[in-house]
Structure formats: structure tokens, C-alpha cells
Short mmCIF file of C-alpha atoms in Angstrom, two decimals:
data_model
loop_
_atom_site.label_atom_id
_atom_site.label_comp_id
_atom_site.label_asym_id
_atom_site.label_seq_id
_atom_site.Cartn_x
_atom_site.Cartn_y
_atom_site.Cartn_z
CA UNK Z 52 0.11 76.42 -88.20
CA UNK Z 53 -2.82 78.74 -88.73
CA UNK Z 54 -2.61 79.65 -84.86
CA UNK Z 55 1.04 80.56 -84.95
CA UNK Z 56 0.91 83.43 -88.08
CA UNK Z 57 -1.72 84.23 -86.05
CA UNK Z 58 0.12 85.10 -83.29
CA UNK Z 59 3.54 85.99 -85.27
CA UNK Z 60 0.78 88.50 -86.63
CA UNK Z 61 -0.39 89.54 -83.74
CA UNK Z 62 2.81 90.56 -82.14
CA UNK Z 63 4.15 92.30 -85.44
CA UNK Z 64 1.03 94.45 -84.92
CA UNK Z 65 1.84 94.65 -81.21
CA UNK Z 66 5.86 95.62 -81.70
CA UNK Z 67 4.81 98.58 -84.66
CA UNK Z 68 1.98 100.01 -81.91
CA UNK Z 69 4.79 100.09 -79.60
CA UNK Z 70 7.37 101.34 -81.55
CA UNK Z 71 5.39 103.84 -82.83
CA UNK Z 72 3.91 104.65 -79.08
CA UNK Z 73 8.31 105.27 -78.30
CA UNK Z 74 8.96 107.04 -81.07
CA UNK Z 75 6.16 109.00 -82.22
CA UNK Z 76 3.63 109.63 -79.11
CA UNK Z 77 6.16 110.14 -76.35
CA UNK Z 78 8.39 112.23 -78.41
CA UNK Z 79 5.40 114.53 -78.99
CA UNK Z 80 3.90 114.32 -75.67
CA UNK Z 81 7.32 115.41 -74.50
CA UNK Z 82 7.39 118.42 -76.89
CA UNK Z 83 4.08 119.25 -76.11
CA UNK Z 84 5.18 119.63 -71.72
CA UNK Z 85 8.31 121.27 -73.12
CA UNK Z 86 6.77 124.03 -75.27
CA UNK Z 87 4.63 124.82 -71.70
CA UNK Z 88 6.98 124.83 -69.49
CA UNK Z 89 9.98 126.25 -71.21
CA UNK Z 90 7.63 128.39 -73.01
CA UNK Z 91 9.12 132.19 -71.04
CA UNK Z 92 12.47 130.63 -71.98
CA UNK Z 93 11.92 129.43 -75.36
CA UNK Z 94 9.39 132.05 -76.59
CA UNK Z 95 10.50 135.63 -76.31
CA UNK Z 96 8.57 137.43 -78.85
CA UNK Z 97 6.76 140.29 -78.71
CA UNK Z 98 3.62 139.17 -76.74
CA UNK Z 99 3.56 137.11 -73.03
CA UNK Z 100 0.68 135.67 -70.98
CA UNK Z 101 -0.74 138.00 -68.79
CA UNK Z 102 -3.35 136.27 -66.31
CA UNK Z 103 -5.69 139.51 -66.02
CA UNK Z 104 -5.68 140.57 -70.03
CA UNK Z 105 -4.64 137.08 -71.46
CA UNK Z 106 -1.81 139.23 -73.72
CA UNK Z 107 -0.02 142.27 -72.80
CA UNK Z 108 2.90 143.74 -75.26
CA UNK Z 109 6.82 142.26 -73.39
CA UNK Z 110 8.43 145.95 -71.91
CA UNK Z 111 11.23 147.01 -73.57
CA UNK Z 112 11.49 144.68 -76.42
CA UNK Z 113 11.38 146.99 -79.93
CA UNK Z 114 11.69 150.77 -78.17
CA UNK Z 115 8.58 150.40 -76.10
CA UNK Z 116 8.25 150.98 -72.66
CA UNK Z 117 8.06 149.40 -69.25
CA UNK Z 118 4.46 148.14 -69.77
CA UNK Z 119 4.61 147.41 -73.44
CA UNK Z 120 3.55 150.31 -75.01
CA UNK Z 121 4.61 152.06 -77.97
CA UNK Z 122 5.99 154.93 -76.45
CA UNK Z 123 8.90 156.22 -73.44
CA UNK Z 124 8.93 155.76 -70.26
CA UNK Z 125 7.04 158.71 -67.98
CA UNK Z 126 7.38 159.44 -64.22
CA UNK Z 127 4.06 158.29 -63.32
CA UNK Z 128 3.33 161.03 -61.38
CA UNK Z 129 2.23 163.64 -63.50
CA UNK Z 130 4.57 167.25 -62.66
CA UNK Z 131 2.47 170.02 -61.21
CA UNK Z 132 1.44 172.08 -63.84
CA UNK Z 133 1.43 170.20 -66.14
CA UNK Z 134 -1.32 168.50 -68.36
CA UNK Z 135 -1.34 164.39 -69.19
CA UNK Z 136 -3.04 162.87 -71.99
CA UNK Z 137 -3.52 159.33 -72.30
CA UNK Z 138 -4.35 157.39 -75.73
CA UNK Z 139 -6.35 154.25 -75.20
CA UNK Z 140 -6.62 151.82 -78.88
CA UNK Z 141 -5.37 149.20 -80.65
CA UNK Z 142 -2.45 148.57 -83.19
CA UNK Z 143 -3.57 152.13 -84.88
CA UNK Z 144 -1.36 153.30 -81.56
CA UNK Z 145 1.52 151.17 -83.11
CA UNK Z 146 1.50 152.39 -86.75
CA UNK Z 147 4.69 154.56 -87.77
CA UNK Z 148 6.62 153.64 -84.78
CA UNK Z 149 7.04 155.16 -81.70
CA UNK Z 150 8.14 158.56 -83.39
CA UNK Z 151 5.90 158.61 -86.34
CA UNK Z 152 2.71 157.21 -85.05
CA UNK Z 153 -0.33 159.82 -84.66
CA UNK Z 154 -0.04 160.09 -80.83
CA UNK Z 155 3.68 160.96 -80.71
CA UNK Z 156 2.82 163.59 -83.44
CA UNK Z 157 0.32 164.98 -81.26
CA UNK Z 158 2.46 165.82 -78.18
CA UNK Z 159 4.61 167.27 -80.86
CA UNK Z 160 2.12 169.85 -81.52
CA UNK Z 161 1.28 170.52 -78.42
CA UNK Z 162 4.69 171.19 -77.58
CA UNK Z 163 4.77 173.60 -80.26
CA UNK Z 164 1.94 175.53 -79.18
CA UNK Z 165 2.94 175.22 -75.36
CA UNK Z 166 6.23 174.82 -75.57
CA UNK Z 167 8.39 171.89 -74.49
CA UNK Z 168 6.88 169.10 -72.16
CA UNK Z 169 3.72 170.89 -71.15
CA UNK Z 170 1.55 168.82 -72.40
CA UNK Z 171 2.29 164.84 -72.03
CA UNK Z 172 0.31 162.55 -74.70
CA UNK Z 173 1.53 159.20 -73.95
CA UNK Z 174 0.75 155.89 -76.02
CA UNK Z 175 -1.45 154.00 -74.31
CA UNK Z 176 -2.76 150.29 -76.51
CA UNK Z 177 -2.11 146.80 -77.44
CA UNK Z 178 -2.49 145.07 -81.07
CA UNK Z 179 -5.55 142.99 -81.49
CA UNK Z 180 -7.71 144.28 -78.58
CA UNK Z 181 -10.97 145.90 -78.85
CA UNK Z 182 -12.64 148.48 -76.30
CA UNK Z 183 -13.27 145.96 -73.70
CA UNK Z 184 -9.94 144.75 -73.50
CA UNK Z 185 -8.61 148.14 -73.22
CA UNK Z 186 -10.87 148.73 -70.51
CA UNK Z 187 -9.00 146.04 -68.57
CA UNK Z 188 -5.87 147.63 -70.02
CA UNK Z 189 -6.29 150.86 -68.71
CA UNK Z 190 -7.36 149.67 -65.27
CA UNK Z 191 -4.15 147.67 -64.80
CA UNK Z 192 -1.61 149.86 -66.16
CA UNK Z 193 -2.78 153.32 -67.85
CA UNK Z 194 -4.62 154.73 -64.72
CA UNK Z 195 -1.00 154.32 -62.83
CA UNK Z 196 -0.12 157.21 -65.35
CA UNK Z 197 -2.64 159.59 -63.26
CA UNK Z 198 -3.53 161.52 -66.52
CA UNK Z 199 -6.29 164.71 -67.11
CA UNK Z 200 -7.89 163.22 -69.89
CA UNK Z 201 -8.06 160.03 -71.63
CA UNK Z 202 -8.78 159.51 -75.49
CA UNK Z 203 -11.07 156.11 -76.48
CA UNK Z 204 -9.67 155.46 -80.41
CA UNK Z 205 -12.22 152.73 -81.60
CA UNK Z 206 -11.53 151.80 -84.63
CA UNK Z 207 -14.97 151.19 -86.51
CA UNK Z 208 -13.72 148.17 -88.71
CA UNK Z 209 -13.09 145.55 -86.16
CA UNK Z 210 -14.27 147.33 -82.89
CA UNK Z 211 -17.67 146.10 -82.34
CA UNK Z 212 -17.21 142.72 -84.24
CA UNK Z 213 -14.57 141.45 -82.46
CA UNK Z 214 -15.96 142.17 -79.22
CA UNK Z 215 -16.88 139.29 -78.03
CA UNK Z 216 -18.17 138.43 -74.27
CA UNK Z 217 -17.00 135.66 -73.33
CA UNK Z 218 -13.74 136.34 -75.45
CA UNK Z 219 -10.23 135.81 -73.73
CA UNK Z 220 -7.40 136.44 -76.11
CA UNK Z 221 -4.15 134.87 -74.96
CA UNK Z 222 -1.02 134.04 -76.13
CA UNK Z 223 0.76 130.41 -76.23
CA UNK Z 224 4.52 129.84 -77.79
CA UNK Z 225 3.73 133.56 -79.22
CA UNK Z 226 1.03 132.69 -81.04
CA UNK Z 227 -2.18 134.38 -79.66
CA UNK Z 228 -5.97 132.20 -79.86
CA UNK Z 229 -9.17 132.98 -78.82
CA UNK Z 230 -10.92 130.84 -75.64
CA UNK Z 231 -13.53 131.13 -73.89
CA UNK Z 232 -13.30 132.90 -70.47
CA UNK Z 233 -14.92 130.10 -68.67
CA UNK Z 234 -12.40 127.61 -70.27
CA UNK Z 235 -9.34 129.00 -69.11
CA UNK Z 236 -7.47 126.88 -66.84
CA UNK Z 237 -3.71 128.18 -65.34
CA UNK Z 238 -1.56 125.61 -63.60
CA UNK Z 239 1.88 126.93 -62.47
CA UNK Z 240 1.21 130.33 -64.14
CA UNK Z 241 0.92 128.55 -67.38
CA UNK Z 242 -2.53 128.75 -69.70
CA UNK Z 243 -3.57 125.25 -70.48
CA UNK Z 244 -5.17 124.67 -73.98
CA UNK Z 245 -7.19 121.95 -75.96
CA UNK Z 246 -4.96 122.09 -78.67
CA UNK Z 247 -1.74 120.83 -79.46
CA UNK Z 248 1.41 123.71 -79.34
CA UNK Z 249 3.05 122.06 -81.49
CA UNK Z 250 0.46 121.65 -84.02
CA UNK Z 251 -0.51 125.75 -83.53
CA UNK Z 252 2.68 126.87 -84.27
CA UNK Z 253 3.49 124.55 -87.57
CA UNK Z 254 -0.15 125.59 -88.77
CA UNK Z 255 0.99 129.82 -88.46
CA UNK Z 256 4.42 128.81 -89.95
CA UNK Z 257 2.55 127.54 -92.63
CA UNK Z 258 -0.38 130.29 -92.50
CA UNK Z 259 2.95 132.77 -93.20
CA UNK Z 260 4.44 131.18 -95.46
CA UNK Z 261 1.51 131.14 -97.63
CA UNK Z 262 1.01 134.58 -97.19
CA UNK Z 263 4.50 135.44 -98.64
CA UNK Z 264 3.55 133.12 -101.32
CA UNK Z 265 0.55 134.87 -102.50
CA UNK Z 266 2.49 137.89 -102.38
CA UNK Z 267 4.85 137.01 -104.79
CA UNK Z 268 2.54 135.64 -107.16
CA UNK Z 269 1.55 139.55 -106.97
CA UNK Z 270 4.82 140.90 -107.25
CA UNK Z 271 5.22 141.94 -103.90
CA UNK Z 272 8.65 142.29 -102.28
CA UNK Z 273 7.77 142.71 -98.61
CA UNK Z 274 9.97 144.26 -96.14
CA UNK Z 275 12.03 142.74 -93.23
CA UNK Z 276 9.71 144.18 -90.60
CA UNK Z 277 6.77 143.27 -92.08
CA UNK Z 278 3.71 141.61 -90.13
CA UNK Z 279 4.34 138.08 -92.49
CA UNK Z 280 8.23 138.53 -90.13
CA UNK Z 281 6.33 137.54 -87.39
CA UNK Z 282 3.97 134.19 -86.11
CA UNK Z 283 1.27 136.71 -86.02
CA UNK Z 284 -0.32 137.92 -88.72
CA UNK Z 285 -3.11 139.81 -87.14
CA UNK Z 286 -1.66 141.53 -84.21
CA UNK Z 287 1.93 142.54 -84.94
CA UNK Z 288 3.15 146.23 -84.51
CA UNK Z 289 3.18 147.92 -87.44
CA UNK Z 290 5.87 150.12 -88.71
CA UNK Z 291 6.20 152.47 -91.42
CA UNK Z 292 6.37 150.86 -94.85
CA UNK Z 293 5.16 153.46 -97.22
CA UNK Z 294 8.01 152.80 -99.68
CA UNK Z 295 7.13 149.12 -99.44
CA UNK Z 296 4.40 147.41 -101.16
CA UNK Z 297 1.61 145.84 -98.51
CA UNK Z 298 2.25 142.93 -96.64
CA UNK Z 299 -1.26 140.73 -97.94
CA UNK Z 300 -1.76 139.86 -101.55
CA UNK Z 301 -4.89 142.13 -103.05
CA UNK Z 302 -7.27 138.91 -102.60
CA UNK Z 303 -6.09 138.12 -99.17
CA UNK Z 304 -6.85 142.24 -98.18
CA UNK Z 305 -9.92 142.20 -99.77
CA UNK Z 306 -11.19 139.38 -98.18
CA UNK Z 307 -10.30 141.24 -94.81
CA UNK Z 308 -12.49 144.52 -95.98
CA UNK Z 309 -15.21 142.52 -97.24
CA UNK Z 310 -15.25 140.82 -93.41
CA UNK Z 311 -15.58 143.99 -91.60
CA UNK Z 312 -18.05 145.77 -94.33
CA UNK Z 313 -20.51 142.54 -93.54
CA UNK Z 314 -21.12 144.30 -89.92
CA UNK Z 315 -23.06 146.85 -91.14
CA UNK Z 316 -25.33 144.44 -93.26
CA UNK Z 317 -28.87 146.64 -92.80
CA UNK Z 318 -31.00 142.95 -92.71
CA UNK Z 319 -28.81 141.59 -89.89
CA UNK Z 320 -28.72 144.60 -87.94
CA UNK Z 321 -32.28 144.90 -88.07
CA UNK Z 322 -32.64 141.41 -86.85
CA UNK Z 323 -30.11 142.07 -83.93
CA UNK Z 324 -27.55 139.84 -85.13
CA UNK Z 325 -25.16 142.32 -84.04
CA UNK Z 326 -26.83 143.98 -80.40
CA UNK Z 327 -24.38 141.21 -78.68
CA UNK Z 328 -21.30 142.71 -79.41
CA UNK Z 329 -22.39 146.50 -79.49
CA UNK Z 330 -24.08 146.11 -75.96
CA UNK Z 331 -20.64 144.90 -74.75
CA UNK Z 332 -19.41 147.64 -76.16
CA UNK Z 333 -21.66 150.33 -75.16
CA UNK Z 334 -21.05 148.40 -71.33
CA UNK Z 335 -17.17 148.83 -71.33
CA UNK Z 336 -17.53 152.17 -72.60
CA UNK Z 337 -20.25 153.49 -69.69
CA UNK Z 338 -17.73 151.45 -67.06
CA UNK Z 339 -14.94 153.58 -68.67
CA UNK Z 340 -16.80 156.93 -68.61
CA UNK Z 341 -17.93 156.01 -64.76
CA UNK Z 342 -14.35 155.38 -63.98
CA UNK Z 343 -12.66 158.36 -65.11
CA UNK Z 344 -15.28 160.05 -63.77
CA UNK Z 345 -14.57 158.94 -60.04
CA UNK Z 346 -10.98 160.57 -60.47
CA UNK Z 347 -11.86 163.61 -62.12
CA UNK Z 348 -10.30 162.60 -65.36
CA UNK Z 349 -12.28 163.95 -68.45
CA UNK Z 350 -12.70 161.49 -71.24
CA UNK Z 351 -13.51 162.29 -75.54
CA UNK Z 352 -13.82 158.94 -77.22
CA UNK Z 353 -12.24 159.20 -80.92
CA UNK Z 354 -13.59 157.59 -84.06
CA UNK Z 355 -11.42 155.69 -86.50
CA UNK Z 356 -12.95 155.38 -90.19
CA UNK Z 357 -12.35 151.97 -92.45
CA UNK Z 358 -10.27 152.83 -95.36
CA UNK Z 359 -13.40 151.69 -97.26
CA UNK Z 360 -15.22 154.42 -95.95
CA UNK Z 361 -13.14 156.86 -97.40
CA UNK Z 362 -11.69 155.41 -100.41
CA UNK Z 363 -13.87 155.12 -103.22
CA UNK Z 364 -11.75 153.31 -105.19
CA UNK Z 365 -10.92 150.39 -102.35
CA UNK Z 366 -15.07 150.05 -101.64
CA UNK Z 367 -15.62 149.69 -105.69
CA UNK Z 368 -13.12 146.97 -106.13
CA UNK Z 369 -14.36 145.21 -103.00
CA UNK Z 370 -18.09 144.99 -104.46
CA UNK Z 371 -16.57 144.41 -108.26
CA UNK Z 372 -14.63 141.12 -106.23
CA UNK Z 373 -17.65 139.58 -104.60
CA UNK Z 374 -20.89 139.17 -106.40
CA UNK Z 375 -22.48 137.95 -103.41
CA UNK Z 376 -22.40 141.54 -102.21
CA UNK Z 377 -25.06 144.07 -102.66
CA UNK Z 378 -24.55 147.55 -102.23
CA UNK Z 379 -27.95 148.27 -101.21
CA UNK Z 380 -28.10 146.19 -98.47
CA UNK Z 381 -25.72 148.02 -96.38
CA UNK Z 382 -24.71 150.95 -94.79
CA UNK Z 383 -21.76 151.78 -94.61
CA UNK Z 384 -21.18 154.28 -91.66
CA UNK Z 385 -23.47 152.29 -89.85
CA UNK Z 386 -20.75 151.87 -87.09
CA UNK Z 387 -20.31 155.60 -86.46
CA UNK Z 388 -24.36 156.04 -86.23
CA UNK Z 389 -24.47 153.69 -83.73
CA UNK Z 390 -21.66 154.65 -81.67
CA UNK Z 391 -22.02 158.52 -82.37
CA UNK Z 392 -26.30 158.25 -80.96
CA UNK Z 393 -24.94 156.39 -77.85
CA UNK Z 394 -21.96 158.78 -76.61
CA UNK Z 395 -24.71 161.25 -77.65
CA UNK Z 396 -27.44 159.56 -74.90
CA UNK Z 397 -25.09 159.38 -72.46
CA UNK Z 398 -23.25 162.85 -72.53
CA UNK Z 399 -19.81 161.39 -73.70
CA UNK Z 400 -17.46 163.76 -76.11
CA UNK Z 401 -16.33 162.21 -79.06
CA UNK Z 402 -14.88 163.33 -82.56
CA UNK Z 403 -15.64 161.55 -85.89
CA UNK Z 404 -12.91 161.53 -88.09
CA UNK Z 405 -14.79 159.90 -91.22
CA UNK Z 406 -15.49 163.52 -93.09
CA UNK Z 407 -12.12 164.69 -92.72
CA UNK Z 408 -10.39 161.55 -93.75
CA UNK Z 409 -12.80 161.25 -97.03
CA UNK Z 410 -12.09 165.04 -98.07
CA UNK Z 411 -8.48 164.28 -97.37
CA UNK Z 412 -8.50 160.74 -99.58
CA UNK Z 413 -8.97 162.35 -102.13
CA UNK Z 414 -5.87 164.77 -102.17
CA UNK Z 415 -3.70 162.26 -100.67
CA UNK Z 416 -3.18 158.56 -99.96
CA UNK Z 417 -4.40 158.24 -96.45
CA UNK Z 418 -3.99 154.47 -95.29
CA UNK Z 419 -0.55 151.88 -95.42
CA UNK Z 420 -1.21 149.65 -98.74
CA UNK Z 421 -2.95 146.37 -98.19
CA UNK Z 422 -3.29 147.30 -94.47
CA UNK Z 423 -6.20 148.98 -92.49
CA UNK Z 424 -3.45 151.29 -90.88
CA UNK Z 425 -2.33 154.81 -91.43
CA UNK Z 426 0.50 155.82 -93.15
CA UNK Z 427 2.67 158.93 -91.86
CA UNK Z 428 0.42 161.38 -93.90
CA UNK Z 429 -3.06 159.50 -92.06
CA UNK Z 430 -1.25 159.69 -88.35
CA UNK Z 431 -0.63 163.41 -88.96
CA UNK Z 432 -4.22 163.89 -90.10
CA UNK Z 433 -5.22 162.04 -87.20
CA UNK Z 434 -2.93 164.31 -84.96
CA UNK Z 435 -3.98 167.29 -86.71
CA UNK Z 436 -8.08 166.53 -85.94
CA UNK Z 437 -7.19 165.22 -81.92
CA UNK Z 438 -5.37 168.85 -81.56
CA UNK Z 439 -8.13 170.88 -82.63
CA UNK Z 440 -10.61 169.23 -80.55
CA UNK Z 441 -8.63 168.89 -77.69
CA UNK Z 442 -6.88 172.14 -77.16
CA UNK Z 443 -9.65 173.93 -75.72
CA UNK Z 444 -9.82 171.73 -73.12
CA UNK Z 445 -6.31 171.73 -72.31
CA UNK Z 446 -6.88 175.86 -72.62
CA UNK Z 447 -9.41 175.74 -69.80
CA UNK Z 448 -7.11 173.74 -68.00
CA UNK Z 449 -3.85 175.92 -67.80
CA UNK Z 450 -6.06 178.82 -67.57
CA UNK Z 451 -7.66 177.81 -64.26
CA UNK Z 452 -4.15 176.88 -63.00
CA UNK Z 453 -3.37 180.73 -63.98
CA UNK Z 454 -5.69 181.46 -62.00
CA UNK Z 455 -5.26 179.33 -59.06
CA UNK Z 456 -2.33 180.77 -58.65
CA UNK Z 457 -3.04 184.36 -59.07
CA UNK Z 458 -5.39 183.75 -56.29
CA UNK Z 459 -2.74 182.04 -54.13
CA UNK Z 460 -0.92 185.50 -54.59
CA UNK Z 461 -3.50 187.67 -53.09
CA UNK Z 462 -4.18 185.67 -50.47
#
């Protein structure tokens, strides 16, 4: 009798393994091969794989252009006579739109002051990439622009710590994780992972709705095109939203700030906790300088300020919220020493924006709320400082064509 429940036991426990194998694990396994290989079908957001960059921006999906970025579409052969800019960054390259952001502004002024379509600044970036990324970037698709002159925007609050080596930043089901560049494998065109999809996406579904959670418990109302609208929370295009409240609850931005003021803690950077990531940075920006330089195309690298460099008020709250913080123990413009010696040693142009911004702060709110971004009155300032430091090498250049041609006359 024993021997029988025994068995009756055994195949209860072998009928619930197997009904659970046909109903649970193949179901999932079959989501999991669906989600890759439907995944251009299925997925249509605002990012796609791209083998060389891991991410680009999808052409011509909100305004943008035929390689993603935030601006129109140019000839890409520049018209004689006339002068082509290019903007190399991040997301600040995505803030206000593609009419409002500070690059747009910028041509704006120069067609003021030139007059109409003299001067081409086009919108060269991609969320969520730092300076070696946009290296890559500007090798594959902004160089096809020919341009004069390319800017460098590095953003000091996430430049150098996010740049990473061996980091590959791709996107899967229009999520984007990090992997390491040895560990990517492609089969078919498609980016295999060690995670589960399905799992990825139901963990930033949740990741957002938490975040709009928090945000009520603060009162916030957040717009439809907020970043929270999107799977990504991080890399997302962002619009102008001055007349909206911020799109992270006060804790949730703070935390961010607090993340990026830790680079420039003076113990670690003493210790060289940091030389990894600025070496690769000072590396992509020599291989940048000694490509432009091959095609006669000047280069001016531009530095972005953290709002908590500027704003006093932001910086205090952020050392009020953490006690584990110590204002003595960093500096905090240590990114722009660094980077500002280094362009020095090696003979590269490159405007600071950090004392302009702080005298500004304090007549005017510089920065989106809750977000490291500008807001229309930051991109103009931006546009504002690029014009004044650029125009006298866009003088030199339309007066040597002036030139040029007189010459050609007499001859």
C-alpha cells in the first residue's frame, strides 16, 4: 500500500512539473524568441539597435531627421560659400525641441547677423551618450555633413562618469542596458542578452510607474510628453515643460545630483578612483581633435555646468538631504579643472560656460525643474555664449572667401 501513494505521489509531482513546464516555461520561452525576433515589428519607439553605436535615435519619428537627430534634414554637401557648424552632445541637444533647443537658437543668430542660411548649425547628438560614444557618432553619420567646425558639448555632470571602457549601450524591446563590449553577441542582426525581455520591460513598467507615484505624493501633475511617458527614464528627448512641474519627485532628483557631485570627491580623485574614465575621455577627445584635423575642420569643445554648480540654493538642499556628505571634501568644479588643463596641454579651444550661467542664476531660473536640462531661457544663454565665441571664427572664414575671390578677379 505504502509503495502505491508512493507512486500515486510521485506522478502527482510528475503531472504539476509538467503542467507547469506547458503552461508556464514554454509560454515564456516563446515570449522571450518572440520579443527578439518581432522586436523591429513590435517595438517602434524612439531608439533601435544599431550594431556600430549599440543605440542610434529611429529617423523621422518626433520631427527629427534622417539619422535621428533633433534637427532638419541638410544637403550634405555643404553650398559654396557657405559656413557649416556641427553640434556634437547628448540629450542637452534635445532640450526645447527642435525649434527651441540652444543649437537651433544659434543658427538663428547667426542668420541675423549674416543673414538667411549663411551660416548652417545643425544638431548633431543622441540621449544618454557620453564623449566616446559621440565620437563613434560623429564618425558614422556627422562627418557625412562635411562641416567647418565642429562643437564638443560635454556636459560635466555625467560626462566623465559614465564613460566607461568597455561600455556598450544598446537597446532591447526599447529599453536601453549597459553590456560589456566583449559580451555582445548578434545573431540574425539581433543583440542577444543574459537577461530575460520580458522580465526588463515589466521591471521599467514598474520603475515608471513608481516614478509617477512619487510624484504625486509631491503634488506633481506631469505632462503628456514627459520622460515618465516613455520606458526610458534616463535617455528620453526632452521637450519644453517650463509651465509643468518636473518629471522626478524632489528625493528621486536629489538623489541624481548627489550621484554626479560624488565625482569630484577630492579623496577619491586623489587616489585615482576616477583616472579610468577621464583617460577615456581625454583618448576620444585627442582621436576627435586628430580627426577633424585630417579634414581641415576646426574644432572648440564646449563646457556644460551642473545646475548644482550654479544654483546655490539646489547644492544647499542637496548637502541639508544627505548627512553623509561633507562639503569640504569636494570640489565642485573639479570637472571643468580637469578638462579645461587638458584642452589647455593639447592646444584644443574650448569655452566654459560655468561663470556665465552662475551670474545668470541668479537673475533668472536657468535649468528645467527636477531635470539637469535647460529651459528656453538656459538654451538661449547657451546660444548667446557659443555666438560670441564662435563668430570670429566664422569672420575669418567669410573674410578669406572675400578675398579668394577678389583675387580670382584680378587674375
Amino acid at each position: 500500500m505504502g509503495n502505491y501513494f508512493q507512486f500515486i505521489k510521485r506522478k502527482r509531482i510528475k503531472n504539476f512539473l509538467l503542467l507547469t513546464f506547458t503552461w508556464i516555461i514554454i509560454p515564456l520561452f516563446l515570449v522571450e524568441i518572440l520579443m527578439i525576433v518581432f522586436e523591429p515589428y513590435l517595438f517602434k519607439g524612439l531608439y533601435q539597435y544599431d550594431p556600430d553605436l549599440g543605440f542610434r535615435v529611429r529617423p523621422y519619428i518626433n520631427g527629427n531627421n534622417q539619422f535621428g537627430f533633433n534637427d532638419r534634414d541638410y544637403p550634405l554637401e555643404t553650398e559654396p560659400g557657405k559656413f557649416r557648424l556641427l553640434v556634437v552632445s547628448d540629450s542637452f541637444n534635445w532640450a526645447g525641441g527642435k525649434d527651441r533647443n540652444y543649437t537651433a537658437l544659434l543658427e538663428k543668430k547667426f542668420d541675423n547677423y549674416y543673414g538667411q542660411n549663411q551660416v548652417e548649425v545643425i544638431n548633431v547628438g543622441y540621449p544618454g551618450t557620453h564623449t566616446g560614444e559621440q565620437l563613434a557618432m560623429l564618425k558614422k553619420y556627422g562627418l557625412q555633413y562635411n562641416p567647418n567646425l565642429v562643437v564638443l558639448g560635454f556636459f560635466v555632470g555625467n560626462d566623465f562618469r559614465d564613460a566607461d571602457p568597455e561600455r556598450k549601450r544598446i537597446i532591447v524591446n526599447g529599453i536601453y542596458i549597459d553590456i560589456n563590449k566583449k559580451d555582445e553577441l548578434v545573431i540574425l542582426g539581433y543583440p542577444i542578452i543574459g537577461k530575460s525581455r520580458l522580465l526588463m520591460f515589466l521591471q521599467q513598467k514598474y520603475k515608471v510607474y513608481q516614478e509617477l507615484q512619487k510624484a504625486k505624493q509631491d503634488s506633481v501633475k506631469l505632462p503628456s510628453n514627459s520622460l515618465v511617458a516613455s520606458l526610458n527614464l534616463r535617455s528620453t528627448p526632452i521637450f519644453e515643460r517650463e509651465k509643468s512641474p518636473g518629471i522626478l519627485s524632489k528625493k528621486a532628483f536629489l538623489q541624481v545630483e548627489k550621484s554626479r557631485l560624488k565625482f569630484c570627491n577630492i579623496k577619491d580623485l586623489l587616489e585615482g578612483k576616477r583616472d579610468e574614465n577621464i583617460n577615456y575621455i581625454f583618448q576620444s577627445i585627442l582621436e576627435m581633435q586628430k580627426l577633424l584635423k585630417s579634414r581641415n575642420i576646426k574644432f572648440v569643445v564646449a563646457i556644460y555646468p551642473d545646475e548644482y554648480q550654479v544654483n546655490d540654493k539646489l547644492l544647499n538642499e542637496i548637502f541639508a538631504q544627505y548627512d553623509d556628505l561633507k562639503r569640504e571634501s569636494y570640489n565642485l568644479t573639479c570637472q571643468q579643472e580637469i578638462l579645461s588643463k587638458f584642452l589647455e596641454v593639447n592646444n584644443i579651444p574650448y569655452i566654459d560656460m560655468l561663470e556665465r550661467f552662475k551670474t545668470e542664476q541668479n537673475n533668472r531660473t536657468l535649468y528645467l525643474l527636477r531635470e539637469p536640462h535647460w529651459n528656453s531661457a538656459g538654451n538661449l544663454l547657451a546660444a548667446n555664449i557659443l555666438f560670441n565665441h564662435l563668430v570670429k571664427d566664422i569672420n575669418n572664414f567669410f573674410l578669406g572667401k572675400l578675398l579668394f575671390l577678389q583675387v580670382e578677379r584680378l587674375n
